[in-house]
Amino acid sequence: MKLMILGCPGAGKGTQAQFISRDYHIPQISTGEMLRQAVTQGSELGQKANVIMQAGKLVPDDLIIDLVKVRISEKDCKNGFILDGFPRTLPQAEALIDAAIALDVVLEISLEDEAIVHRMSGRLVHAASGRVYHSEFNPPKVPMKDDVTGEALIQRDDDKEETVRKRIDVYHAQTKPLINFYKHFPSNARVAAPKFCQVSGLGTVETVAARIHEHLVQKNILA
Ligand code: AMP
Protein backbone atom coordinates (compact mmCIF):
# COMPACT_ATOMS: atom_id res chain seq x y z
CA MET A 1 0.00 0.00 0.00
CA LYS A 2 1.30 3.41 -1.00
CA LEU A 3 -0.60 5.94 1.00
CA MET A 4 -0.38 9.71 1.18
CA ILE A 5 -1.87 11.61 4.08
CA LEU A 6 -2.89 15.15 3.26
CA GLY A 7 -4.06 17.83 5.68
CA CYS A 8 -3.26 21.04 7.43
CA PRO A 9 -0.35 21.00 9.89
CA GLY A 10 -1.91 19.87 13.17
CA ALA A 11 -4.77 17.89 11.58
CA GLY A 12 -3.21 14.70 12.94
CA LYS A 13 -1.31 13.34 9.92
CA GLY A 14 1.79 12.34 11.84
CA THR A 15 -0.08 10.59 14.64
CA GLN A 16 -2.35 8.67 12.29
CA ALA A 17 0.57 7.77 10.02
CA GLN A 18 2.33 6.39 13.11
CA PHE A 19 -0.67 4.10 13.80
CA ILE A 20 -0.97 2.86 10.22
CA SER A 21 2.77 2.27 10.08
CA ARG A 22 2.65 0.19 13.29
CA ASP A 23 -0.45 -1.81 12.30
CA TYR A 24 0.47 -2.52 8.67
CA HIS A 25 4.26 -2.65 8.93
CA ILE A 26 5.01 -0.06 6.30
CA PRO A 27 7.37 2.87 6.93
CA GLN A 28 6.15 6.37 7.62
CA ILE A 29 8.00 8.92 5.53
CA SER A 30 7.68 12.28 7.23
CA THR A 31 9.46 15.03 5.34
CA GLY A 32 9.09 17.39 8.32
CA GLU A 33 10.84 14.83 10.51
CA MET A 34 13.58 14.23 7.94
CA LEU A 35 14.19 17.98 7.77
CA ARG A 36 14.26 18.33 11.56
CA GLN A 37 16.85 15.55 11.70
CA ALA A 38 18.91 17.36 9.06
CA VAL A 39 18.70 20.53 11.18
CA THR A 40 19.84 18.64 14.29
CA GLN A 41 22.73 17.08 12.36
CA GLY A 42 23.68 20.50 10.99
CA SER A 43 23.97 19.15 7.43
CA GLU A 44 23.96 21.49 4.44
CA LEU A 45 20.27 20.72 3.88
CA GLY A 46 19.54 21.29 7.56
CA GLN A 47 21.23 24.67 7.52
CA LYS A 48 19.20 25.74 4.48
CA ALA A 49 15.93 24.39 5.92
CA ASN A 50 16.24 25.74 9.45
CA VAL A 51 15.41 29.42 8.83
CA ILE A 52 12.61 28.53 6.39
CA MET A 53 10.98 26.12 8.83
CA GLN A 54 11.17 28.56 11.72
CA ALA A 55 9.34 31.10 9.58
CA GLY A 56 6.57 28.56 8.88
CA LYS A 57 7.34 28.56 5.15
CA LEU A 58 7.98 25.65 2.79
CA VAL A 59 11.41 24.36 1.89
CA PRO A 60 12.12 24.66 -1.91
CA ASP A 61 10.57 21.86 -3.97
CA ASP A 62 13.83 20.61 -5.53
CA LEU A 63 15.43 19.95 -2.14
CA ILE A 64 12.50 18.02 -0.79
CA ILE A 65 11.75 16.07 -3.97
CA ASP A 66 15.27 14.62 -4.10
CA LEU A 67 15.12 13.72 -0.43
CA VAL A 68 11.87 11.79 -0.88
CA LYS A 69 12.95 10.02 -4.07
CA VAL A 70 16.06 8.68 -2.35
CA ARG A 71 14.05 7.59 0.71
CA ILE A 72 11.38 5.79 -1.34
CA SER A 73 14.03 3.81 -3.22
CA GLU A 74 15.22 2.21 0.04
CA LYS A 75 14.53 -1.46 0.70
CA ASP A 76 11.99 -1.04 3.49
CA CYS A 77 9.65 0.81 1.09
CA LYS A 78 9.36 -2.24 -1.21
CA ASN A 79 5.90 -3.19 0.14
CA GLY A 80 4.64 0.33 0.46
CA PHE A 81 4.96 3.47 2.54
CA ILE A 82 2.99 6.29 4.09
CA LEU A 83 3.84 9.78 2.92
CA ASP A 84 3.25 12.25 5.73
CA GLY A 85 3.72 15.88 4.74
CA PHE A 86 4.68 15.22 1.12
CA PRO A 87 3.66 16.25 -1.51
CA ARG A 88 2.79 19.69 -0.22
CA THR A 89 2.75 21.64 -3.50
CA LEU A 90 1.57 20.91 -7.05
CA PRO A 91 5.16 20.65 -8.41
CA GLN A 92 5.91 18.04 -5.70
CA ALA A 93 2.82 16.02 -6.71
CA GLU A 94 3.84 16.28 -10.35
CA ALA A 95 7.39 15.18 -9.50
CA LEU A 96 6.01 11.95 -8.02
CA ILE A 97 4.14 11.27 -11.26
CA ASP A 98 7.21 12.10 -13.35
CA ALA A 99 9.18 9.58 -11.28
CA ALA A 100 6.42 7.00 -12.06
CA ILE A 101 5.59 6.65 -8.39
CA ALA A 102 1.92 5.67 -8.20
CA LEU A 103 0.01 6.23 -4.97
CA ASP A 104 -2.82 3.83 -4.13
CA VAL A 105 -4.68 6.20 -1.90
CA VAL A 106 -4.72 9.83 -0.87
CA LEU A 107 -6.33 10.34 2.50
CA GLU A 108 -7.29 13.85 3.53
CA ILE A 109 -7.72 14.57 7.24
CA SER A 110 -9.82 17.73 7.44
CA LEU A 111 -10.07 20.12 10.36
CA GLU A 112 -11.16 23.76 10.83
CA ASP A 113 -8.39 26.34 11.30
CA GLU A 114 -9.37 27.32 14.86
CA ALA A 115 -9.46 23.69 16.00
CA ILE A 116 -5.95 23.39 14.60
CA VAL A 117 -4.64 26.39 16.52
CA HIS A 118 -6.13 24.98 19.73
CA ARG A 119 -4.68 21.57 19.07
CA MET A 120 -1.17 22.65 18.13
CA SER A 121 -0.73 24.65 21.31
CA GLY A 122 -0.87 21.35 23.24
CA ARG A 123 1.37 19.35 20.93
CA LEU A 124 4.47 17.78 22.50
CA VAL A 125 7.26 15.84 20.86
CA HIS A 126 10.10 13.58 21.87
CA ALA A 127 12.89 15.26 19.95
CA ALA A 128 15.13 12.21 19.49
CA SER A 129 12.46 9.87 18.03
CA GLY A 130 9.85 12.29 16.65
CA ARG A 131 7.09 10.60 18.70
CA VAL A 132 4.16 12.99 18.97
CA TYR A 133 1.82 13.49 21.96
CA HIS A 134 -0.84 15.98 22.99
CA SER A 135 -1.34 17.21 26.53
CA GLU A 136 -5.14 16.82 26.17
CA PHE A 137 -5.94 14.43 23.31
CA ASN A 138 -3.05 11.95 23.43
CA PRO A 139 -1.21 12.47 26.72
CA PRO A 140 1.98 10.63 27.59
CA LYS A 141 1.66 8.15 30.49
CA VAL A 142 3.78 10.46 32.67
CA PRO A 143 3.26 14.22 32.06
CA MET A 144 5.98 15.73 29.81
CA LYS A 145 7.89 12.40 29.53
CA ASP A 146 8.28 10.12 26.50
CA ASP A 147 6.47 6.77 27.01
CA VAL A 148 9.34 4.71 25.61
CA THR A 149 12.50 6.38 26.92
CA GLY A 150 11.17 8.51 29.81
CA GLU A 151 13.05 11.49 28.35
CA ALA A 152 11.61 15.02 28.43
CA LEU A 153 9.05 16.15 25.82
CA ILE A 154 9.26 19.61 24.22
CA GLN A 155 7.07 22.05 22.29
CA ARG A 156 8.51 22.64 18.82
CA ASP A 157 9.21 26.25 17.86
CA ASP A 158 7.02 25.85 14.79
CA ASP A 159 4.08 24.74 16.98
CA LYS A 160 3.92 28.16 18.64
CA GLU A 161 0.72 30.09 17.79
CA GLU A 162 2.14 32.80 15.54
CA THR A 163 4.01 30.26 13.42
CA VAL A 164 1.00 27.93 13.40
CA ARG A 165 -1.17 30.69 11.88
CA LYS A 166 1.47 31.29 9.20
CA ARG A 167 1.66 27.56 8.46
CA ILE A 168 -2.14 27.43 8.09
CA ASP A 169 -1.99 30.29 5.55
CA VAL A 170 0.73 28.46 3.65
CA TYR A 171 -1.42 25.30 3.69
CA HIS A 172 -4.40 27.14 2.18
CA ALA A 173 -2.29 28.80 -0.51
CA GLN A 174 0.05 25.97 -1.52
CA THR A 175 -1.15 22.58 -0.30
CA LYS A 176 -4.96 22.73 -0.42
CA PRO A 177 -4.97 22.83 -4.26
CA LEU A 178 -3.71 19.23 -4.08
CA ILE A 179 -7.18 18.12 -2.95
CA ASN A 180 -8.65 19.08 -6.32
CA PHE A 181 -5.58 17.78 -8.10
CA TYR A 182 -6.06 14.29 -6.66
CA LYS A 183 -9.87 14.40 -6.95
CA HIS A 184 -9.56 15.25 -10.67
CA PHE A 185 -6.34 13.41 -11.35
CA PRO A 186 -5.03 14.08 -14.90
CA SER A 187 -6.29 11.24 -17.08
CA ASN A 188 -3.16 11.34 -19.25
CA ALA A 189 -0.74 10.96 -16.31
CA ARG A 190 1.99 8.29 -16.46
CA VAL A 191 0.47 6.56 -13.45
CA ALA A 192 -3.03 5.52 -12.42
CA ALA A 193 -5.12 7.82 -10.24
CA PRO A 194 -5.05 7.10 -6.52
CA LYS A 195 -8.32 6.59 -4.65
CA PHE A 196 -9.22 9.71 -2.73
CA CYS A 197 -10.90 9.72 0.66
CA GLN A 198 -11.60 12.37 3.22
CA VAL A 199 -12.14 11.92 6.94
CA SER A 200 -12.84 14.45 9.65
CA GLY A 201 -9.93 15.01 12.03
CA LEU A 202 -12.26 15.96 14.91
CA GLY A 203 -12.15 13.93 18.08
CA THR A 204 -9.61 11.84 19.94
CA VAL A 205 -6.76 10.13 18.12
CA GLU A 206 -8.53 6.76 18.61
CA THR A 207 -11.77 8.11 17.10
CA VAL A 208 -9.95 9.44 14.07
CA ALA A 209 -7.93 6.21 13.72
CA ALA A 210 -11.17 4.17 13.75
CA ARG A 211 -12.72 6.53 11.18
CA ILE A 212 -9.70 6.15 8.89
CA HIS A 213 -9.70 2.38 9.24
CA GLU A 214 -13.40 2.24 8.35
CA HIS A 215 -12.88 4.40 5.25
CA LEU A 216 -9.91 2.39 4.03
CA VAL A 217 -11.78 -0.89 4.56
CA GLN A 218 -14.81 0.48 2.70
CA LYS A 219 -12.56 1.35 -0.21
CA ASN A 220 -11.07 -2.16 -0.13
CA ILE A 221 -7.64 -0.77 0.65
CA LEU A 222 -7.19 -2.48 4.00
CA ALA A 223 -8.53 -5.85 5.15
P1 AMP B 1 5.68 19.08 9.29
O1 AMP B 1 6.27 18.45 10.48
O2 AMP B 1 5.26 18.09 8.25
O3 AMP B 1 4.54 20.01 9.61
O4 AMP B 1 6.84 19.97 8.59
C1 AMP B 1 7.52 20.98 9.27
C2 AMP B 1 8.13 21.98 8.29
O5 AMP B 1 9.04 21.30 7.41
C3 AMP B 1 7.15 22.66 7.37
O6 AMP B 1 6.52 23.79 7.96
C4 AMP B 1 8.04 23.06 6.20
O7 AMP B 1 8.84 24.18 6.51
C5 AMP B 1 8.97 21.86 6.10
N1 AMP B 1 8.43 20.82 5.18
C6 AMP B 1 8.00 19.56 5.53
N2 AMP B 1 7.57 18.88 4.47
C7 AMP B 1 7.72 19.72 3.41
C8 AMP B 1 7.44 19.61 2.01
N3 AMP B 1 6.91 18.49 1.48
N4 AMP B 1 7.72 20.67 1.22
C9 AMP B 1 8.28 21.80 1.72
N5 AMP B 1 8.55 21.98 3.02
C10 AMP B 1 8.28 20.96 3.86
mmCIF file of C-alpha atoms and ligand atoms in Angstrom:
data_model
loop_
_atom_site.group_PDB
_atom_site.id
_atom_site.type_symbol
_atom_site.label_atom_id
_atom_site.label_comp_id
_atom_site.label_asym_id
_atom_site.label_seq_id
_atom_site.Cartn_x
_atom_site.Cartn_y
_atom_site.Cartn_z
ATOM 1 C CA MET A 1 0.000 0.000 0.000
ATOM 2 C CA LYS A 2 1.297 3.408 -1.005
ATOM 3 C CA LEU A 3 -0.600 5.938 0.999
ATOM 4 C CA MET A 4 -0.377 9.708 1.176
ATOM 5 C CA ILE A 5 -1.867 11.611 4.080
ATOM 6 C CA LEU A 6 -2.894 15.148 3.259
ATOM 7 C CA GLY A 7 -4.056 17.834 5.676
ATOM 8 C CA CYS A 8 -3.258 21.045 7.434
ATOM 9 C CA PRO A 9 -0.353 21.000 9.895
ATOM 10 C CA GLY A 10 -1.915 19.867 13.169
ATOM 11 C CA ALA A 11 -4.766 17.890 11.580
ATOM 12 C CA GLY A 12 -3.207 14.703 12.941
ATOM 13 C CA LYS A 13 -1.314 13.345 9.919
ATOM 14 C CA GLY A 14 1.788 12.341 11.842
ATOM 15 C CA THR A 15 -0.077 10.595 14.640
ATOM 16 C CA GLN A 16 -2.347 8.668 12.292
ATOM 17 C CA ALA A 17 0.573 7.769 10.017
ATOM 18 C CA GLN A 18 2.325 6.393 13.113
ATOM 19 C CA PHE A 19 -0.674 4.101 13.805
ATOM 20 C CA ILE A 20 -0.972 2.862 10.219
ATOM 21 C CA SER A 21 2.770 2.266 10.084
ATOM 22 C CA ARG A 22 2.653 0.191 13.289
ATOM 23 C CA ASP A 23 -0.447 -1.812 12.296
ATOM 24 C CA TYR A 24 0.466 -2.524 8.669
ATOM 25 C CA HIS A 25 4.262 -2.655 8.935
ATOM 26 C CA ILE A 26 5.014 -0.059 6.300
ATOM 27 C CA PRO A 27 7.370 2.867 6.935
ATOM 28 C CA GLN A 28 6.148 6.373 7.622
ATOM 29 C CA ILE A 29 7.998 8.916 5.535
ATOM 30 C CA SER A 30 7.675 12.279 7.228
ATOM 31 C CA THR A 31 9.461 15.033 5.342
ATOM 32 C CA GLY A 32 9.085 17.390 8.325
ATOM 33 C CA GLU A 33 10.835 14.827 10.510
ATOM 34 C CA MET A 34 13.582 14.234 7.937
ATOM 35 C CA LEU A 35 14.191 17.976 7.768
ATOM 36 C CA ARG A 36 14.257 18.332 11.557
ATOM 37 C CA GLN A 37 16.855 15.554 11.695
ATOM 38 C CA ALA A 38 18.911 17.355 9.058
ATOM 39 C CA VAL A 39 18.697 20.532 11.180
ATOM 40 C CA THR A 40 19.844 18.640 14.292
ATOM 41 C CA GLN A 41 22.726 17.081 12.361
ATOM 42 C CA GLY A 42 23.677 20.504 10.990
ATOM 43 C CA SER A 43 23.967 19.149 7.435
ATOM 44 C CA GLU A 44 23.963 21.495 4.436
ATOM 45 C CA LEU A 45 20.269 20.721 3.877
ATOM 46 C CA GLY A 46 19.544 21.290 7.562
ATOM 47 C CA GLN A 47 21.232 24.671 7.518
ATOM 48 C CA LYS A 48 19.197 25.742 4.483
ATOM 49 C CA ALA A 49 15.934 24.395 5.915
ATOM 50 C CA ASN A 50 16.240 25.744 9.448
ATOM 51 C CA VAL A 51 15.408 29.417 8.834
ATOM 52 C CA ILE A 52 12.615 28.530 6.395
ATOM 53 C CA MET A 53 10.978 26.117 8.835
ATOM 54 C CA GLN A 54 11.171 28.559 11.724
ATOM 55 C CA ALA A 55 9.336 31.102 9.581
ATOM 56 C CA GLY A 56 6.568 28.557 8.878
ATOM 57 C CA LYS A 57 7.343 28.559 5.146
ATOM 58 C CA LEU A 58 7.978 25.646 2.787
ATOM 59 C CA VAL A 59 11.415 24.364 1.890
ATOM 60 C CA PRO A 60 12.119 24.663 -1.908
ATOM 61 C CA ASP A 61 10.571 21.860 -3.967
ATOM 62 C CA ASP A 62 13.829 20.612 -5.529
ATOM 63 C CA LEU A 63 15.434 19.953 -2.141
ATOM 64 C CA ILE A 64 12.499 18.025 -0.788
ATOM 65 C CA ILE A 65 11.751 16.069 -3.970
ATOM 66 C CA ASP A 66 15.270 14.623 -4.100
ATOM 67 C CA LEU A 67 15.120 13.722 -0.428
ATOM 68 C CA VAL A 68 11.867 11.792 -0.877
ATOM 69 C CA LYS A 69 12.948 10.021 -4.072
ATOM 70 C CA VAL A 70 16.061 8.681 -2.351
ATOM 71 C CA ARG A 71 14.049 7.593 0.712
ATOM 72 C CA ILE A 72 11.379 5.792 -1.343
ATOM 73 C CA SER A 73 14.029 3.811 -3.220
ATOM 74 C CA GLU A 74 15.224 2.212 0.036
ATOM 75 C CA LYS A 75 14.529 -1.463 0.695
ATOM 76 C CA ASP A 76 11.986 -1.035 3.488
ATOM 77 C CA CYS A 77 9.652 0.810 1.087
ATOM 78 C CA LYS A 78 9.359 -2.237 -1.211
ATOM 79 C CA ASN A 79 5.900 -3.188 0.138
ATOM 80 C CA GLY A 80 4.643 0.335 0.459
ATOM 81 C CA PHE A 81 4.964 3.473 2.543
ATOM 82 C CA ILE A 82 2.988 6.286 4.090
ATOM 83 C CA LEU A 83 3.840 9.775 2.924
ATOM 84 C CA ASP A 84 3.246 12.245 5.730
ATOM 85 C CA GLY A 85 3.724 15.885 4.741
ATOM 86 C CA PHE A 86 4.683 15.221 1.117
ATOM 87 C CA PRO A 87 3.663 16.247 -1.515
ATOM 88 C CA ARG A 88 2.791 19.687 -0.224
ATOM 89 C CA THR A 89 2.749 21.636 -3.504
ATOM 90 C CA LEU A 90 1.574 20.910 -7.049
ATOM 91 C CA PRO A 91 5.163 20.649 -8.406
ATOM 92 C CA GLN A 92 5.910 18.041 -5.697
ATOM 93 C CA ALA A 93 2.819 16.021 -6.712
ATOM 94 C CA GLU A 94 3.844 16.275 -10.350
ATOM 95 C CA ALA A 95 7.391 15.177 -9.499
ATOM 96 C CA LEU A 96 6.007 11.947 -8.025
ATOM 97 C CA ILE A 97 4.135 11.270 -11.256
ATOM 98 C CA ASP A 98 7.210 12.102 -13.347
ATOM 99 C CA ALA A 99 9.177 9.584 -11.282
ATOM 100 C CA ALA A 100 6.415 7.004 -12.064
ATOM 101 C CA ILE A 101 5.590 6.647 -8.387
ATOM 102 C CA ALA A 102 1.917 5.674 -8.199
ATOM 103 C CA LEU A 103 0.012 6.228 -4.971
ATOM 104 C CA ASP A 104 -2.823 3.827 -4.128
ATOM 105 C CA VAL A 105 -4.678 6.198 -1.900
ATOM 106 C CA VAL A 106 -4.716 9.833 -0.874
ATOM 107 C CA LEU A 107 -6.333 10.344 2.499
ATOM 108 C CA GLU A 108 -7.294 13.855 3.528
ATOM 109 C CA ILE A 109 -7.722 14.567 7.240
ATOM 110 C CA SER A 110 -9.819 17.727 7.439
ATOM 111 C CA LEU A 111 -10.069 20.115 10.358
ATOM 112 C CA GLU A 112 -11.163 23.758 10.834
ATOM 113 C CA ASP A 113 -8.392 26.335 11.298
ATOM 114 C CA GLU A 114 -9.369 27.317 14.859
ATOM 115 C CA ALA A 115 -9.460 23.690 15.996
ATOM 116 C CA ILE A 116 -5.946 23.385 14.601
ATOM 117 C CA VAL A 117 -4.635 26.392 16.519
ATOM 118 C CA HIS A 118 -6.131 24.980 19.731
ATOM 119 C CA ARG A 119 -4.683 21.572 19.068
ATOM 120 C CA MET A 120 -1.172 22.649 18.130
ATOM 121 C CA SER A 121 -0.732 24.650 21.309
ATOM 122 C CA GLY A 122 -0.872 21.351 23.244
ATOM 123 C CA ARG A 123 1.371 19.352 20.930
ATOM 124 C CA LEU A 124 4.468 17.776 22.499
ATOM 125 C CA VAL A 125 7.257 15.844 20.858
ATOM 126 C CA HIS A 126 10.102 13.579 21.872
ATOM 127 C CA ALA A 127 12.894 15.263 19.947
ATOM 128 C CA ALA A 128 15.134 12.212 19.485
ATOM 129 C CA SER A 129 12.461 9.868 18.026
ATOM 130 C CA GLY A 130 9.854 12.287 16.654
ATOM 131 C CA ARG A 131 7.088 10.602 18.705
ATOM 132 C CA VAL A 132 4.158 12.991 18.971
ATOM 133 C CA TYR A 133 1.824 13.487 21.956
ATOM 134 C CA HIS A 134 -0.842 15.978 22.989
ATOM 135 C CA SER A 135 -1.337 17.209 26.527
ATOM 136 C CA GLU A 136 -5.141 16.821 26.169
ATOM 137 C CA PHE A 137 -5.937 14.427 23.309
ATOM 138 C CA ASN A 138 -3.054 11.954 23.429
ATOM 139 C CA PRO A 139 -1.212 12.469 26.716
ATOM 140 C CA PRO A 140 1.982 10.627 27.588
ATOM 141 C CA LYS A 141 1.664 8.146 30.490
ATOM 142 C CA VAL A 142 3.779 10.458 32.665
ATOM 143 C CA PRO A 143 3.263 14.219 32.057
ATOM 144 C CA MET A 144 5.980 15.731 29.815
ATOM 145 C CA LYS A 145 7.892 12.404 29.534
ATOM 146 C CA ASP A 146 8.282 10.122 26.497
ATOM 147 C CA ASP A 147 6.469 6.767 27.010
ATOM 148 C CA VAL A 148 9.343 4.711 25.605
ATOM 149 C CA THR A 149 12.500 6.375 26.924
ATOM 150 C CA GLY A 150 11.171 8.509 29.812
ATOM 151 C CA GLU A 151 13.049 11.491 28.346
ATOM 152 C CA ALA A 152 11.606 15.018 28.432
ATOM 153 C CA LEU A 153 9.053 16.146 25.820
ATOM 154 C CA ILE A 154 9.259 19.606 24.224
ATOM 155 C CA GLN A 155 7.072 22.053 22.287
ATOM 156 C CA ARG A 156 8.513 22.638 18.824
ATOM 157 C CA ASP A 157 9.206 26.252 17.862
ATOM 158 C CA ASP A 158 7.024 25.848 14.792
ATOM 159 C CA ASP A 159 4.078 24.740 16.985
ATOM 160 C CA LYS A 160 3.916 28.155 18.643
ATOM 161 C CA GLU A 161 0.722 30.093 17.787
ATOM 162 C CA GLU A 162 2.144 32.804 15.537
ATOM 163 C CA THR A 163 4.008 30.257 13.416
ATOM 164 C CA VAL A 164 1.003 27.932 13.397
ATOM 165 C CA ARG A 165 -1.166 30.691 11.884
ATOM 166 C CA LYS A 166 1.472 31.287 9.203
ATOM 167 C CA ARG A 167 1.657 27.563 8.455
ATOM 168 C CA ILE A 168 -2.139 27.429 8.094
ATOM 169 C CA ASP A 169 -1.993 30.287 5.555
ATOM 170 C CA VAL A 170 0.728 28.456 3.645
ATOM 171 C CA TYR A 171 -1.420 25.302 3.691
ATOM 172 C CA HIS A 172 -4.404 27.143 2.181
ATOM 173 C CA ALA A 173 -2.287 28.798 -0.509
ATOM 174 C CA GLN A 174 0.051 25.973 -1.525
ATOM 175 C CA THR A 175 -1.154 22.581 -0.301
ATOM 176 C CA LYS A 176 -4.957 22.730 -0.423
ATOM 177 C CA PRO A 177 -4.966 22.827 -4.263
ATOM 178 C CA LEU A 178 -3.709 19.234 -4.076
ATOM 179 C CA ILE A 179 -7.184 18.121 -2.950
ATOM 180 C CA ASN A 180 -8.647 19.076 -6.321
ATOM 181 C CA PHE A 181 -5.576 17.781 -8.102
ATOM 182 C CA TYR A 182 -6.061 14.285 -6.662
ATOM 183 C CA LYS A 183 -9.872 14.396 -6.948
ATOM 184 C CA HIS A 184 -9.563 15.254 -10.666
ATOM 185 C CA PHE A 185 -6.339 13.408 -11.352
ATOM 186 C CA PRO A 186 -5.029 14.077 -14.895
ATOM 187 C CA SER A 187 -6.288 11.242 -17.075
ATOM 188 C CA ASN A 188 -3.158 11.343 -19.254
ATOM 189 C CA ALA A 189 -0.739 10.961 -16.314
ATOM 190 C CA ARG A 190 1.985 8.288 -16.461
ATOM 191 C CA VAL A 191 0.472 6.565 -13.452
ATOM 192 C CA ALA A 192 -3.033 5.523 -12.415
ATOM 193 C CA ALA A 193 -5.123 7.820 -10.243
ATOM 194 C CA PRO A 194 -5.049 7.101 -6.524
ATOM 195 C CA LYS A 195 -8.318 6.587 -4.647
ATOM 196 C CA PHE A 196 -9.215 9.715 -2.726
ATOM 197 C CA CYS A 197 -10.897 9.717 0.655
ATOM 198 C CA GLN A 198 -11.599 12.366 3.217
ATOM 199 C CA VAL A 199 -12.143 11.925 6.941
ATOM 200 C CA SER A 200 -12.838 14.449 9.653
ATOM 201 C CA GLY A 201 -9.931 15.011 12.031
ATOM 202 C CA LEU A 202 -12.265 15.963 14.907
ATOM 203 C CA GLY A 203 -12.146 13.926 18.076
ATOM 204 C CA THR A 204 -9.610 11.843 19.936
ATOM 205 C CA VAL A 205 -6.758 10.131 18.115
ATOM 206 C CA GLU A 206 -8.528 6.764 18.615
ATOM 207 C CA THR A 207 -11.774 8.107 17.100
ATOM 208 C CA VAL A 208 -9.948 9.444 14.068
ATOM 209 C CA ALA A 209 -7.931 6.212 13.721
ATOM 210 C CA ALA A 210 -11.173 4.168 13.747
ATOM 211 C CA ARG A 211 -12.717 6.528 11.185
ATOM 212 C CA ILE A 212 -9.696 6.153 8.893
ATOM 213 C CA HIS A 213 -9.704 2.376 9.240
ATOM 214 C CA GLU A 214 -13.397 2.239 8.350
ATOM 215 C CA HIS A 215 -12.875 4.398 5.252
ATOM 216 C CA LEU A 216 -9.909 2.385 4.033
ATOM 217 C CA VAL A 217 -11.776 -0.890 4.560
ATOM 218 C CA GLN A 218 -14.812 0.479 2.702
ATOM 219 C CA LYS A 219 -12.561 1.349 -0.208
ATOM 220 C CA ASN A 220 -11.067 -2.157 -0.125
ATOM 221 C CA ILE A 221 -7.642 -0.771 0.655
ATOM 222 C CA LEU A 222 -7.193 -2.485 3.995
ATOM 223 C CA ALA A 223 -8.529 -5.847 5.152
HETATM 224 P P1 AMP B 1 5.681 19.084 9.288
HETATM 225 O O1 AMP B 1 6.273 18.453 10.484
HETATM 226 O O2 AMP B 1 5.256 18.086 8.250
HETATM 227 O O3 AMP B 1 4.544 20.012 9.610
HETATM 228 O O4 AMP B 1 6.837 19.968 8.587
HETATM 229 C C1 AMP B 1 7.524 20.979 9.273
HETATM 230 C C2 AMP B 1 8.132 21.976 8.294
HETATM 231 O O5 AMP B 1 9.042 21.304 7.410
HETATM 232 C C3 AMP B 1 7.146 22.665 7.371
HETATM 233 O O6 AMP B 1 6.521 23.785 7.964
HETATM 234 C C4 AMP B 1 8.042 23.065 6.198
HETATM 235 O O7 AMP B 1 8.841 24.175 6.509
HETATM 236 C C5 AMP B 1 8.971 21.858 6.096
HETATM 237 N N1 AMP B 1 8.426 20.818 5.184
HETATM 238 C C6 AMP B 1 8.002 19.562 5.533
HETATM 239 N N2 AMP B 1 7.573 18.885 4.466
HETATM 240 C C7 AMP B 1 7.719 19.720 3.407
HETATM 241 C C8 AMP B 1 7.436 19.614 2.011
HETATM 242 N N3 AMP B 1 6.911 18.495 1.485
HETATM 243 N N4 AMP B 1 7.724 20.668 1.221
HETATM 244 C C9 AMP B 1 8.280 21.795 1.719
HETATM 245 N N5 AMP B 1 8.551 21.984 3.022
HETATM 246 C C10 AMP B 1 8.282 20.956 3.857
#
